Amino acid sequence: MTILIDPLAAGVPPRIPAAMPVLELCGVTKHYGTVQALRGVDLAVRRGEVVAILGPNGAGKTTAISILLGLREPTAGTVRVLGGAPGDAAVRARVGAMLQESGVPGTLTVAELVDLFRGYYPAPRPRAPLLAAAGLEDLADRRVRSLSGGQHQRLYVALALAGDPEIVFLDEPTTGMDVESRRRFWDVIGALAANGTTVLFATHLLEEADALATRIVVIDHGRIVRDGTPAEIKACAGGSTIRLRADVEPDLLASWPGVLRVGRSGARLEIVAREPQEVLRRLFADGIHVEEISVEEHALETAFLDLTSQES
Amino acid sequence: MTATSLALPVRRPGSRSLGILARQLRAELRINVRAPEFVVPVMALPILLYFIFGAPRAAEPMPAGTVGAFTMVGFSIYGVLNIVLFAIGEAIADERGRGYLRLVRTTPLPAWAYLATKLALAAVLSLLVVALIGVAGTVTGAGVSPERWLAVTVVLLAGGLAIAPLGFLIGFLARPHGASAIALLILFPLSLASGVFMPVDQLPGIVRDISMLTPTYHLAELARLAAGFDASGLPAAGDGWQHVVVIGAWSLSGFALVALSYRRMVARQFA
């Protein structure tokens, strides 16, 4: 019987030159019946990058990660991970994953479950540093079913890191965590990144992407709509919301240059614009009567909504 | 570069596979034995049933053997069937439903190792239940010789392997929340067909005819043959080859269906 865990047996080179991407999606589409989850995604990630896949629910984040992990086959396009096919045992030996729902056996202790997973990999991380990295050192002898939600998530981190992976995939890792757990979790990811591990995580929180990632890939309706550093993503999504009462047709305002969106908020109009002073200047210059003006710079989350709503 | 690559240790596949299996099996045993919701209905119930129905009249003689020996065989078959349906079937469906199977699939653990461990687990648990019923029978004076009970044990372990497809099919095809209900719906008629609750020839005609087509009926006959009597408690006659053939045919078609349903499950969940 052939054991594919040995990298040599599957012909996967042990190391990939730094310039080459460690993972690559080329023209990847994925249909579930009539639902198009991904519509032509191209993505290349180099070693050591910390990439956030940012998008609203249903954007295709989980599908993209599933394809990169070899859990799902793309309908079209090609996927390479560490120079091989993502489902190969030789590739799986060198990546780690934290998925959204993984009901691990509750009757094992943390140490037993972690050891079980360590046993799956050819060169696992030693148990003590692994538990410490995930913040589980005091919980080693606890039964898994007695852990809190945040502790469960940290256990999943430990399982993802058990094989000392070169790439870690995390699908919405901080869902359901309280603020304290989330901050602790971010520290764990920060330490991984500092260590040179390539990290790719899905999130719908721009704040989280901004805090952790060196690169943010915004995905919506199965397409990549932006790809850049956190600073670039925030810059291109900049702008403000002007709220005012005015005797003017919203459609007219919407046609002005620099106006992204016009809506209503009670008796007031809501104008989303890149440069609010330009809009106000023109309102005054055109002699339109305005009152109750307020201008609000966009918070990160609104910026993120701007980015994705342009596609829909 | 090439030199370092070649210097990587290449382990002997055989020893490595056994190591994986041993570790998986140890974890599986812990997972199951620590869960009262599994131990009580699946492991303890057959022994309890023996104490209720067999033990009080254990030494009472039948045309061949004793009432105790007859019920020991019956509840052992019930125990093995129970383990196949729950420790394999319900457990796989549950791990599928909880997303655990997905997580395990991201690791290098080969699929065959996961499945083989379930089979090994069922064998170890079956051995435990049959051995405990053997002890219970000895203590209560059922008068089965160790050699005969060893023969029954061997038949039941091999038979458990042969009917394992029932478990895998539930595991791959059942909806996770429906798996235990389906397992129970299979457990009851197949137990009836094996003569666990009453001798098969006392069942109504059509039920009896159908029973005699089931693999568990033939497995039960084979186990009783090993114990020295037949379904009516008369001295055993014949060498049991017809039972082996029927069980083998069921088993082969069962494993073929398992292979198909495995592909279907993978395609539905992972494609």
Coordinates of C-alpha atoms in Angstrom, one line a residue:
Chain A
M1 CA 0.0 0.0 0.0
T2 CA 1.3 3.4 -0.9
I3 CA 1.3 6.1 1.8
L4 CA 1.0 9.5 0.2
I5 CA 2.1 11.4 3.2
D6 CA 5.7 11.2 2.1
P7 CA 6.2 14.3 -0.1
L8 CA 8.7 12.5 -2.3
A9 CA 6.2 9.8 -3.2
A10 CA 3.7 12.4 -4.6
G11 CA 6.4 14.3 -6.4
V12 CA 5.8 17.6 -4.5
P13 CA 9.0 19.7 -4.2
P14 CA 9.8 20.3 -0.5
R15 CA 10.2 24.0 -1.0
I16 CA 9.0 26.5 -3.5
P17 CA 11.1 29.5 -4.5
A18 CA 10.0 32.6 -2.6
A19 CA 8.9 34.4 -5.8
M20 CA 6.5 31.7 -6.8
P21 CA 3.0 31.7 -5.4
V22 CA 2.3 29.1 -2.7
L23 CA -1.3 29.0 -3.7
E24 CA -3.0 29.9 -6.9
L25 CA -6.5 30.1 -8.2
C26 CA -6.9 30.6 -12.0
G27 CA -10.3 31.4 -13.5
V28 CA -12.0 29.4 -10.8
T29 CA -15.8 29.1 -11.0
K30 CA -18.0 27.0 -8.8
H31 CA -21.7 26.3 -9.3
Y32 CA -24.0 24.5 -6.9
G33 CA -26.8 23.6 -9.2
T34 CA -28.0 26.9 -10.5
V35 CA -26.3 28.9 -7.8
Q36 CA -23.0 30.5 -8.9
A37 CA -20.8 30.7 -5.8
L38 CA -17.6 31.8 -7.6
R39 CA -17.5 33.4 -11.0
G40 CA -14.0 33.4 -12.3
V41 CA -11.6 34.0 -9.4
D42 CA -7.9 34.6 -10.0
L43 CA -5.7 34.8 -6.9
A44 CA -2.0 34.2 -6.2
V45 CA -0.6 34.3 -2.7
R46 CA 3.1 34.4 -2.0
R47 CA 4.9 32.8 1.0
G48 CA 4.5 34.8 4.2
E49 CA 1.5 36.9 3.1
V50 CA -1.4 37.3 5.5
V51 CA -4.4 37.5 3.3
A52 CA -7.9 38.4 4.4
I53 CA -10.8 37.3 2.1
L54 CA -13.3 40.0 3.0
G55 CA -16.9 39.9 1.9
P56 CA -20.5 39.7 3.1
N57 CA -22.3 36.4 3.9
G58 CA -22.8 34.4 0.7
A59 CA -20.0 36.2 -1.2
G60 CA -18.2 32.9 -1.9
K61 CA -15.6 33.0 0.9
T62 CA -16.2 29.6 2.3
T63 CA -16.4 28.1 -1.2
A64 CA -13.0 29.6 -2.1
I65 CA -11.4 28.2 1.1
S66 CA -13.1 24.8 0.5
I67 CA -11.6 24.7 -3.0
L68 CA -8.2 25.6 -1.7
L69 CA -8.4 22.8 0.9
G70 CA -9.5 20.3 -1.7
L71 CA -12.8 19.8 0.0
R72 CA -14.6 20.8 -3.1
E73 CA -13.8 20.6 -6.7
P74 CA -14.1 23.8 -8.8
T75 CA -16.6 23.7 -11.7
A76 CA -13.9 25.2 -13.9
G77 CA -10.4 26.7 -13.5
T78 CA -7.3 25.4 -11.9
V79 CA -6.1 25.3 -8.3
R80 CA -2.5 24.8 -7.1
V81 CA -1.4 24.7 -3.5
L82 CA 2.3 24.4 -2.7
G83 CA 2.8 23.2 -6.3
G84 CA 0.4 20.4 -6.0
A85 CA -3.3 19.6 -6.2
P86 CA -5.0 20.7 -2.9
G87 CA -6.5 17.3 -2.1
D88 CA -3.2 15.4 -2.3
A89 CA -2.1 13.9 1.0
A90 CA 1.3 15.4 0.5
V91 CA -0.2 18.9 0.3
R92 CA -2.5 18.3 3.2
A93 CA 0.5 17.3 5.3
R94 CA 1.8 20.9 4.9
V95 CA -1.4 23.0 5.4
G96 CA -3.7 23.5 8.4
A97 CA -7.3 24.4 8.5
M98 CA -9.9 25.9 10.8
L99 CA -13.4 25.5 9.4
Q100 CA -16.7 27.1 10.5
E101 CA -18.3 24.1 12.1
S102 CA -16.3 21.2 13.3
G103 CA -18.0 19.3 16.1
V104 CA -14.9 17.5 17.5
P105 CA -15.4 14.5 19.8
G106 CA -16.5 15.9 23.2
T107 CA -15.4 13.0 25.3
L108 CA -11.7 13.4 24.5
T109 CA -9.5 15.7 26.5
V110 CA -7.8 18.7 24.8
A111 CA -4.4 17.0 25.0
E112 CA -5.8 13.7 23.5
L113 CA -7.5 15.4 20.6
V114 CA -4.5 17.5 19.9
D115 CA -2.3 14.4 20.0
L116 CA -4.6 12.6 17.7
F117 CA -4.3 15.3 15.1
R118 CA -0.6 15.6 15.6
G119 CA -0.4 12.0 14.7
Y120 CA -1.9 12.7 11.3
Y121 CA 1.1 14.7 10.2
P122 CA 4.7 13.7 9.3
A123 CA 6.4 16.4 11.3
P124 CA 4.0 17.7 14.0
R125 CA 4.6 20.6 16.4
P126 CA 5.5 19.4 19.9
R127 CA 2.4 19.4 22.1
A128 CA 3.4 21.9 24.8
P129 CA 4.4 24.8 22.5
L130 CA 1.3 24.0 20.3
L131 CA -1.0 24.3 23.3
A132 CA 0.8 27.5 24.4
A133 CA 0.5 29.0 21.0
A134 CA -3.3 28.5 21.0
G135 CA -3.6 29.7 24.6
L136 CA -4.7 26.2 25.9
E137 CA -1.9 25.4 28.2
D138 CA -4.2 25.4 31.3
L139 CA -6.9 23.3 29.6
A140 CA -4.9 20.3 28.4
D141 CA -6.7 17.8 30.7
R142 CA -10.2 19.3 30.2
R143 CA -12.8 17.3 28.3
V144 CA -13.5 19.0 25.0
R145 CA -17.2 19.2 25.7
S146 CA -16.7 21.3 28.8
L147 CA -14.9 24.1 26.9
S148 CA -16.5 27.5 26.3
G149 CA -17.2 28.8 22.8
G150 CA -14.0 30.9 22.7
Q151 CA -11.9 28.0 24.1
H152 CA -13.4 25.7 21.4
Q153 CA -12.2 28.2 18.7
R154 CA -8.7 28.2 20.3
L155 CA -8.8 24.4 20.2
Y156 CA -9.5 24.5 16.5
V157 CA -6.5 26.8 16.1
A158 CA -4.4 24.2 17.9
L159 CA -5.7 21.5 15.5
A160 CA -5.0 23.7 12.5
L161 CA -1.4 24.2 13.7
A162 CA -0.8 20.6 14.8
G163 CA 1.1 19.7 11.7
D164 CA 3.4 22.8 11.8
P165 CA 1.8 24.0 8.5
E166 CA 3.3 26.2 5.9
I167 CA -0.2 27.6 5.0
V168 CA -3.0 28.1 7.4
F169 CA -6.6 28.5 6.2
L170 CA -9.2 30.0 8.6
D171 CA -12.8 30.3 7.7
E172 CA -14.5 33.1 9.8
P173 CA -12.3 32.2 12.8
T174 CA -13.6 34.8 15.3
T175 CA -17.4 34.2 14.7
G176 CA -19.1 33.9 18.1
M177 CA -16.0 35.1 20.0
D178 CA -16.3 37.8 22.7
V179 CA -14.0 40.8 22.5
E180 CA -11.4 39.3 24.8
S181 CA -11.2 36.0 22.9
R182 CA -11.0 37.8 19.6
R183 CA -8.1 39.9 20.8
R184 CA -6.3 36.9 22.1
F185 CA -7.0 35.1 18.8
W186 CA -5.6 38.0 16.8
D187 CA -2.4 37.7 18.9
V188 CA -2.1 34.0 17.9
I189 CA -2.5 34.9 14.2
G190 CA 0.0 37.8 14.6
A191 CA 2.6 35.4 16.0
L192 CA 2.0 33.0 13.2
A193 CA 2.6 35.7 10.6
A194 CA 5.7 36.9 12.4
N195 CA 6.9 33.4 12.1
G196 CA 6.6 33.4 8.3
T197 CA 3.6 31.2 8.0
T198 CA 1.3 32.0 5.1
V199 CA -2.2 32.8 6.4
L200 CA -5.4 33.1 4.5
F201 CA -8.6 33.8 6.4
A202 CA -12.1 34.7 5.6
T203 CA -13.9 37.4 7.5
H204 CA -16.8 39.8 7.0
L205 CA -15.3 42.3 9.4
L206 CA -13.1 45.0 7.8
E207 CA -11.8 45.8 11.2
E208 CA -10.4 42.3 11.5
A209 CA -9.0 42.2 8.0
D210 CA -7.3 45.6 8.7
A211 CA -5.9 44.4 12.1
L212 CA -4.4 41.2 10.8
A213 CA -3.8 41.2 7.1
T214 CA -1.0 42.4 4.9
R215 CA -3.4 42.1 2.0
I216 CA -7.1 42.3 1.7
V217 CA -9.0 40.6 -1.1
V218 CA -12.6 41.8 -1.3
I219 CA -15.0 39.3 -2.7
D220 CA -18.7 39.8 -3.5
H221 CA -21.1 37.7 -5.5
G222 CA -18.4 35.3 -6.3
R223 CA -16.0 37.8 -7.8
I224 CA -12.9 39.6 -6.5
V225 CA -13.9 43.3 -6.5
R226 CA -10.7 44.8 -4.8
D227 CA -7.3 43.5 -4.0
G228 CA -4.7 45.6 -2.1
T229 CA -3.1 46.5 1.1
P230 CA -5.5 47.5 4.0
A231 CA -4.5 51.1 3.4
E232 CA -5.4 50.9 -0.3
I233 CA -8.7 49.2 0.4
K234 CA -9.6 51.9 2.9
A235 CA -8.5 54.7 0.7
C236 CA -10.5 53.6 -2.3
A237 CA -13.5 53.1 -0.1
G238 CA -13.2 56.5 1.5
G239 CA -16.0 59.1 1.6
S240 CA -18.6 60.6 3.8
T241 CA -22.4 60.7 4.3
I242 CA -24.1 64.1 4.2
R243 CA -27.5 64.3 5.8
L244 CA -29.7 67.3 5.1
R245 CA -33.1 68.6 4.4
A246 CA -33.3 70.1 0.9
D247 CA -35.9 70.9 -1.7
V248 CA -34.4 68.9 -4.4
E249 CA -35.0 65.6 -6.3
P250 CA -32.7 62.8 -5.1
D251 CA -32.3 61.6 -8.7
L252 CA -30.8 64.9 -9.6
L253 CA -28.2 64.7 -6.8
A254 CA -27.4 61.1 -7.7
S255 CA -26.4 62.3 -11.2
W256 CA -23.8 64.7 -9.8
P257 CA -20.1 63.7 -10.2
G258 CA -18.6 62.4 -7.0
V259 CA -22.0 61.3 -5.5
L260 CA -22.0 57.5 -4.9
R261 CA -25.5 57.1 -3.5
V262 CA -28.6 59.0 -2.5
G263 CA -31.1 57.7 0.0
R264 CA -33.7 59.0 2.5
S265 CA -33.5 59.0 6.2
G266 CA -36.8 60.2 7.5
A267 CA -37.3 63.8 6.3
R268 CA -33.6 64.1 5.4
L269 CA -31.7 63.0 2.4
E270 CA -28.6 60.9 2.8
I271 CA -25.9 61.6 0.2
V272 CA -22.9 59.4 0.1
A273 CA -20.0 61.2 -1.6
R274 CA -16.3 60.9 -2.0
E275 CA -15.7 64.7 -1.4
P276 CA -18.6 66.1 0.7
Q277 CA -17.4 69.7 0.4
E278 CA -17.8 69.5 -3.5
V279 CA -21.4 68.5 -3.1
L280 CA -22.2 71.1 -0.5
R281 CA -20.5 73.8 -2.6
R282 CA -22.6 72.9 -5.6
L283 CA -25.8 72.9 -3.5
F284 CA -25.1 76.4 -2.3
A285 CA -23.9 77.6 -5.7
D286 CA -27.2 76.3 -7.3
G287 CA -29.2 78.2 -4.7
I288 CA -30.9 75.1 -3.3
H289 CA -32.3 75.7 0.1
V290 CA -30.7 73.4 2.6
E291 CA -31.0 73.0 6.4
E292 CA -30.1 70.6 9.2
I293 CA -26.8 69.6 7.6
S294 CA -24.6 66.9 9.1
V295 CA -21.5 65.3 7.6
E296 CA -20.1 62.0 8.8
E297 CA -16.9 60.4 7.7
H298 CA -17.2 56.7 7.0
A299 CA -16.4 54.2 9.6
L300 CA -14.6 51.1 8.3
E301 CA -17.7 49.0 8.1
T302 CA -19.5 51.5 6.0
A303 CA -16.5 51.7 3.7
F304 CA -16.7 48.0 3.3
L305 CA -20.4 48.1 2.4
D306 CA -19.5 50.8 -0.3
L307 CA -17.1 48.4 -1.9
T308 CA -19.3 45.5 -2.2
S309 CA -22.5 47.3 -3.1
Q310 CA -20.9 48.7 -6.2
E311 CA -21.0 45.2 -7.7
S312 CA -24.6 44.4 -7.0
Chain B
M1 CA 18.8 20.1 -3.0
T2 CA 18.4 16.7 -4.5
A3 CA 20.6 15.2 -1.8
T4 CA 18.6 16.7 1.0
S5 CA 15.4 15.6 -0.6
L6 CA 16.6 12.0 -0.9
A7 CA 17.8 12.1 2.6
L8 CA 14.3 12.5 3.9
P9 CA 13.3 9.4 5.8
V10 CA 11.1 7.0 3.8
R11 CA 9.2 5.0 6.3
R12 CA 8.1 1.5 5.6
P13 CA 4.5 1.8 4.6
G14 CA 3.3 -1.2 6.5
S15 CA 4.4 -0.2 9.9
R16 CA 3.2 3.4 9.4
S17 CA -0.3 2.3 8.4
L18 CA -0.5 0.1 11.5
G19 CA 0.6 3.0 13.6
I20 CA -2.1 5.2 12.2
L21 CA -4.7 2.5 12.8
A22 CA -3.6 1.9 16.3
R23 CA -3.7 5.6 17.3
Q24 CA -7.1 6.0 15.6
L25 CA -8.5 3.0 17.3
R26 CA -7.3 4.1 20.8
A27 CA -8.9 7.5 20.3
E28 CA -12.1 5.9 19.0
L29 CA -12.3 3.5 22.0
R30 CA -11.9 6.5 24.4
I31 CA -14.5 8.5 22.5
N32 CA -17.1 5.7 22.8
V33 CA -16.4 4.1 26.1
R34 CA -16.6 7.5 27.8
A35 CA -20.0 8.3 26.4
P36 CA -22.7 6.8 28.6
E37 CA -25.3 7.5 25.9
F38 CA -23.4 4.9 23.8
V39 CA -22.2 2.5 26.5
V40 CA -25.6 1.9 28.2
P41 CA -27.9 1.2 25.2
V42 CA -25.3 -0.4 23.0
M43 CA -22.8 -2.2 25.2
A44 CA -24.7 -2.8 28.5
L45 CA -28.2 -3.6 27.2
P46 CA -27.4 -7.0 25.6
I47 CA -25.8 -8.2 28.8
L48 CA -28.7 -6.8 30.9
L49 CA -31.2 -8.6 28.6
Y50 CA -29.3 -11.8 29.2
F51 CA -29.6 -11.3 32.9
I52 CA -33.4 -10.7 32.6
F53 CA -34.4 -13.4 30.1
G54 CA -31.6 -16.0 30.2
A55 CA -30.1 -16.0 33.7
P56 CA -33.1 -17.0 35.7
R57 CA -33.5 -20.3 33.8
A58 CA -29.8 -20.5 32.7
A59 CA -29.2 -24.1 33.7
E60 CA -32.6 -25.5 32.5
P61 CA -31.9 -28.1 29.8
M62 CA -33.1 -27.9 26.2
P63 CA -33.0 -30.8 23.7
A64 CA -29.5 -29.5 23.1
G65 CA -27.7 -27.2 25.4
T66 CA -29.5 -25.0 28.0
V67 CA -31.9 -22.0 28.0
G68 CA -28.9 -20.0 29.2
A69 CA -26.8 -21.1 26.2
F70 CA -29.6 -20.4 23.8
T71 CA -30.2 -16.8 25.1
M72 CA -26.5 -16.1 25.3
V73 CA -26.1 -16.7 21.6
G74 CA -29.2 -14.6 20.8
F75 CA -28.2 -11.6 22.8
S76 CA -24.7 -11.8 21.5
I77 CA -26.0 -11.5 18.0
Y78 CA -28.2 -8.6 19.1
G79 CA -25.1 -7.0 20.6
V80 CA -23.0 -7.3 17.5
L81 CA -25.8 -6.0 15.3
N82 CA -26.3 -3.1 17.7
I83 CA -22.6 -2.2 17.5
V84 CA -22.5 -2.4 13.7
L85 CA -25.5 -0.1 13.4
F86 CA -24.5 2.4 16.1
A87 CA -20.7 2.4 16.5
I88 CA -20.3 2.4 12.7
G89 CA -23.5 3.7 11.2
E90 CA -24.8 6.3 13.6
A91 CA -21.3 7.4 14.5
I92 CA -20.3 8.2 10.9
A93 CA -23.6 10.0 10.2
D94 CA -23.1 12.0 13.3
E95 CA -19.5 13.0 12.5
R96 CA -20.6 13.9 9.1
G97 CA -23.4 16.1 10.4
R98 CA -21.3 17.8 13.0
G99 CA -18.7 18.8 10.3
Y100 CA -16.0 16.7 12.0
L101 CA -15.5 14.6 8.8
R102 CA -14.8 17.8 6.9
L103 CA -12.1 18.8 9.3
V104 CA -10.6 15.3 9.3
R105 CA -10.6 15.5 5.5
T106 CA -8.3 18.5 5.6
T107 CA -5.6 16.4 7.3
P108 CA -3.4 13.8 5.6
L109 CA -5.4 11.0 7.3
P110 CA -6.3 8.7 4.4
A111 CA -10.0 7.9 4.0
W112 CA -9.3 4.2 4.2
A113 CA -7.8 4.6 7.7
Y114 CA -10.8 6.5 8.9
L115 CA -13.1 3.7 7.6
A116 CA -10.9 0.8 8.7
T117 CA -10.8 2.2 12.2
K118 CA -14.6 2.1 12.4
L119 CA -14.5 -1.5 11.4
A120 CA -11.7 -2.3 13.9
L121 CA -13.7 -0.5 16.6
A122 CA -16.8 -2.5 15.9
A123 CA -14.7 -5.7 16.1
V124 CA -13.1 -4.8 19.5
L125 CA -16.5 -3.7 21.0
S126 CA -18.2 -6.8 19.7
L127 CA -15.4 -9.0 21.2
L128 CA -16.0 -7.2 24.5
V129 CA -19.8 -7.7 24.5
V130 CA -19.5 -11.4 23.5
A131 CA -16.8 -12.0 26.0
L132 CA -18.9 -10.4 28.8
I133 CA -21.9 -12.4 27.9
G134 CA -19.7 -15.5 28.0
V135 CA -18.7 -14.5 31.6
A136 CA -22.3 -13.8 32.5
G137 CA -23.3 -17.2 31.2
T138 CA -20.6 -19.0 33.1
V139 CA -21.4 -17.2 36.3
T140 CA -25.2 -18.0 36.0
G141 CA -24.5 -21.7 35.1
A142 CA -25.5 -21.8 31.4
G143 CA -23.0 -24.6 31.0
V144 CA -21.3 -23.5 27.7
S145 CA -17.8 -24.8 27.5
P146 CA -15.0 -22.2 26.8
E147 CA -14.2 -24.0 23.5
R148 CA -17.7 -23.7 22.3
W149 CA -18.0 -20.0 23.3
L150 CA -14.7 -19.3 21.6
A151 CA -16.1 -20.8 18.4
V152 CA -19.3 -18.7 18.8
T153 CA -17.1 -15.6 19.3
V154 CA -15.1 -16.3 16.1
V155 CA -18.3 -16.8 14.1
L156 CA -19.8 -13.6 15.5
L157 CA -16.7 -11.5 14.8
A158 CA -16.5 -12.7 11.3
G159 CA -20.2 -12.2 10.9
G160 CA -20.0 -8.7 12.3
L161 CA -17.4 -7.9 9.6
A162 CA -19.8 -9.4 7.0
I163 CA -22.8 -7.3 8.1
A164 CA -20.7 -4.1 8.5
P165 CA -22.0 -2.7 5.2
L166 CA -25.3 -2.1 7.1
G167 CA -23.4 0.4 9.3
F168 CA -21.5 2.1 6.5
L169 CA -24.6 2.5 4.5
I170 CA -26.4 4.3 7.3
G171 CA -23.3 6.3 8.0
F172 CA -23.0 7.5 4.4
L173 CA -26.6 7.9 3.4
A174 CA -28.8 8.7 6.4
R175 CA -29.5 12.2 7.4
P176 CA -27.4 12.8 10.5
H177 CA -30.4 13.4 12.8
G178 CA -32.3 10.5 11.3
A179 CA -29.5 8.0 11.6
S180 CA -30.3 6.5 15.1
A181 CA -34.0 6.2 14.2
I182 CA -33.1 4.3 11.0
A183 CA -30.6 2.1 13.0
L184 CA -33.4 1.2 15.4
L185 CA -35.8 0.4 12.6
I186 CA -33.2 -2.0 11.2
L187 CA -32.2 -3.4 14.6
F188 CA -35.7 -4.6 15.6
P189 CA -36.7 -6.7 12.5
L190 CA -33.2 -8.1 12.0
S191 CA -33.1 -9.1 15.7
L192 CA -36.5 -10.8 15.2
A193 CA -35.2 -12.5 12.1
S194 CA -32.3 -13.9 14.0
G195 CA -34.5 -15.5 16.6
V196 CA -33.3 -13.2 19.4
F197 CA -36.7 -12.7 20.9
M198 CA -38.4 -16.0 19.9
P199 CA -37.5 -19.0 17.8
V200 CA -37.8 -18.1 14.1
D201 CA -40.0 -21.2 13.3
Q202 CA -42.6 -19.8 15.7
L203 CA -43.0 -16.6 13.7
P204 CA -46.0 -16.2 11.4
G205 CA -45.5 -17.8 8.0
I206 CA -44.6 -14.9 5.8
V207 CA -42.5 -13.2 8.5
R208 CA -40.7 -16.5 8.9
D209 CA -40.0 -16.8 5.2
I210 CA -38.7 -13.3 4.9
S211 CA -36.6 -13.8 8.1
M212 CA -34.9 -16.7 6.5
L213 CA -33.6 -14.5 3.7
T214 CA -31.8 -12.1 6.0
P215 CA -28.1 -12.3 6.6
T216 CA -28.6 -12.0 10.4
Y217 CA -30.8 -15.2 10.4
H218 CA -28.0 -17.1 8.7
L219 CA -25.4 -15.6 11.0
A220 CA -27.5 -16.6 14.0
E221 CA -27.9 -20.1 12.6
L222 CA -24.1 -20.3 12.2
A223 CA -23.5 -19.1 15.7
R224 CA -26.0 -21.6 17.1
L225 CA -24.3 -24.3 15.1
A226 CA -21.0 -23.4 16.8
A227 CA -22.8 -23.6 20.1
G228 CA -24.2 -27.0 19.3
F229 CA -27.9 -26.4 18.6
D230 CA -30.3 -25.0 16.0
A231 CA -33.0 -22.3 16.0
S232 CA -35.5 -24.6 17.8
G233 CA -33.0 -25.7 20.4
L234 CA -32.6 -29.1 18.8
P235 CA -29.1 -30.7 18.4
A236 CA -27.4 -29.0 15.5
A237 CA -27.2 -30.8 12.1
G238 CA -25.3 -30.0 8.9
D239 CA -22.1 -28.1 8.5
G240 CA -23.5 -24.7 7.9
W241 CA -22.0 -24.0 4.5
Q242 CA -25.3 -22.8 3.0
H243 CA -25.3 -20.1 5.7
V244 CA -21.8 -19.1 4.9
V245 CA -22.7 -18.8 1.2
V246 CA -25.8 -16.7 1.9
I247 CA -23.9 -14.4 4.3
G248 CA -21.1 -14.1 1.8
A249 CA -23.4 -13.1 -1.0
W250 CA -25.1 -10.4 1.2
S251 CA -21.7 -9.2 2.3
L252 CA -20.2 -8.9 -1.1
S253 CA -23.2 -7.0 -2.5
G254 CA -23.2 -4.9 0.7
F255 CA -19.6 -3.8 0.3
A256 CA -20.2 -3.0 -3.4
L257 CA -23.1 -0.8 -2.3
V258 CA -20.8 0.8 0.4
A259 CA -18.3 1.7 -2.3
L260 CA -21.1 3.3 -4.4
S261 CA -22.6 5.1 -1.5
Y262 CA -19.3 6.4 -0.4
R263 CA -18.7 8.0 -3.7
R264 CA -22.2 9.5 -3.6
M265 CA -21.6 10.9 -0.1
V266 CA -18.3 12.4 -1.1
A267 CA -19.8 13.9 -4.3
R268 CA -22.7 15.4 -2.4
Q269 CA -20.7 16.8 0.5
F270 CA -17.4 17.6 -1.1
A271 CA -17.9 18.2 -4.8

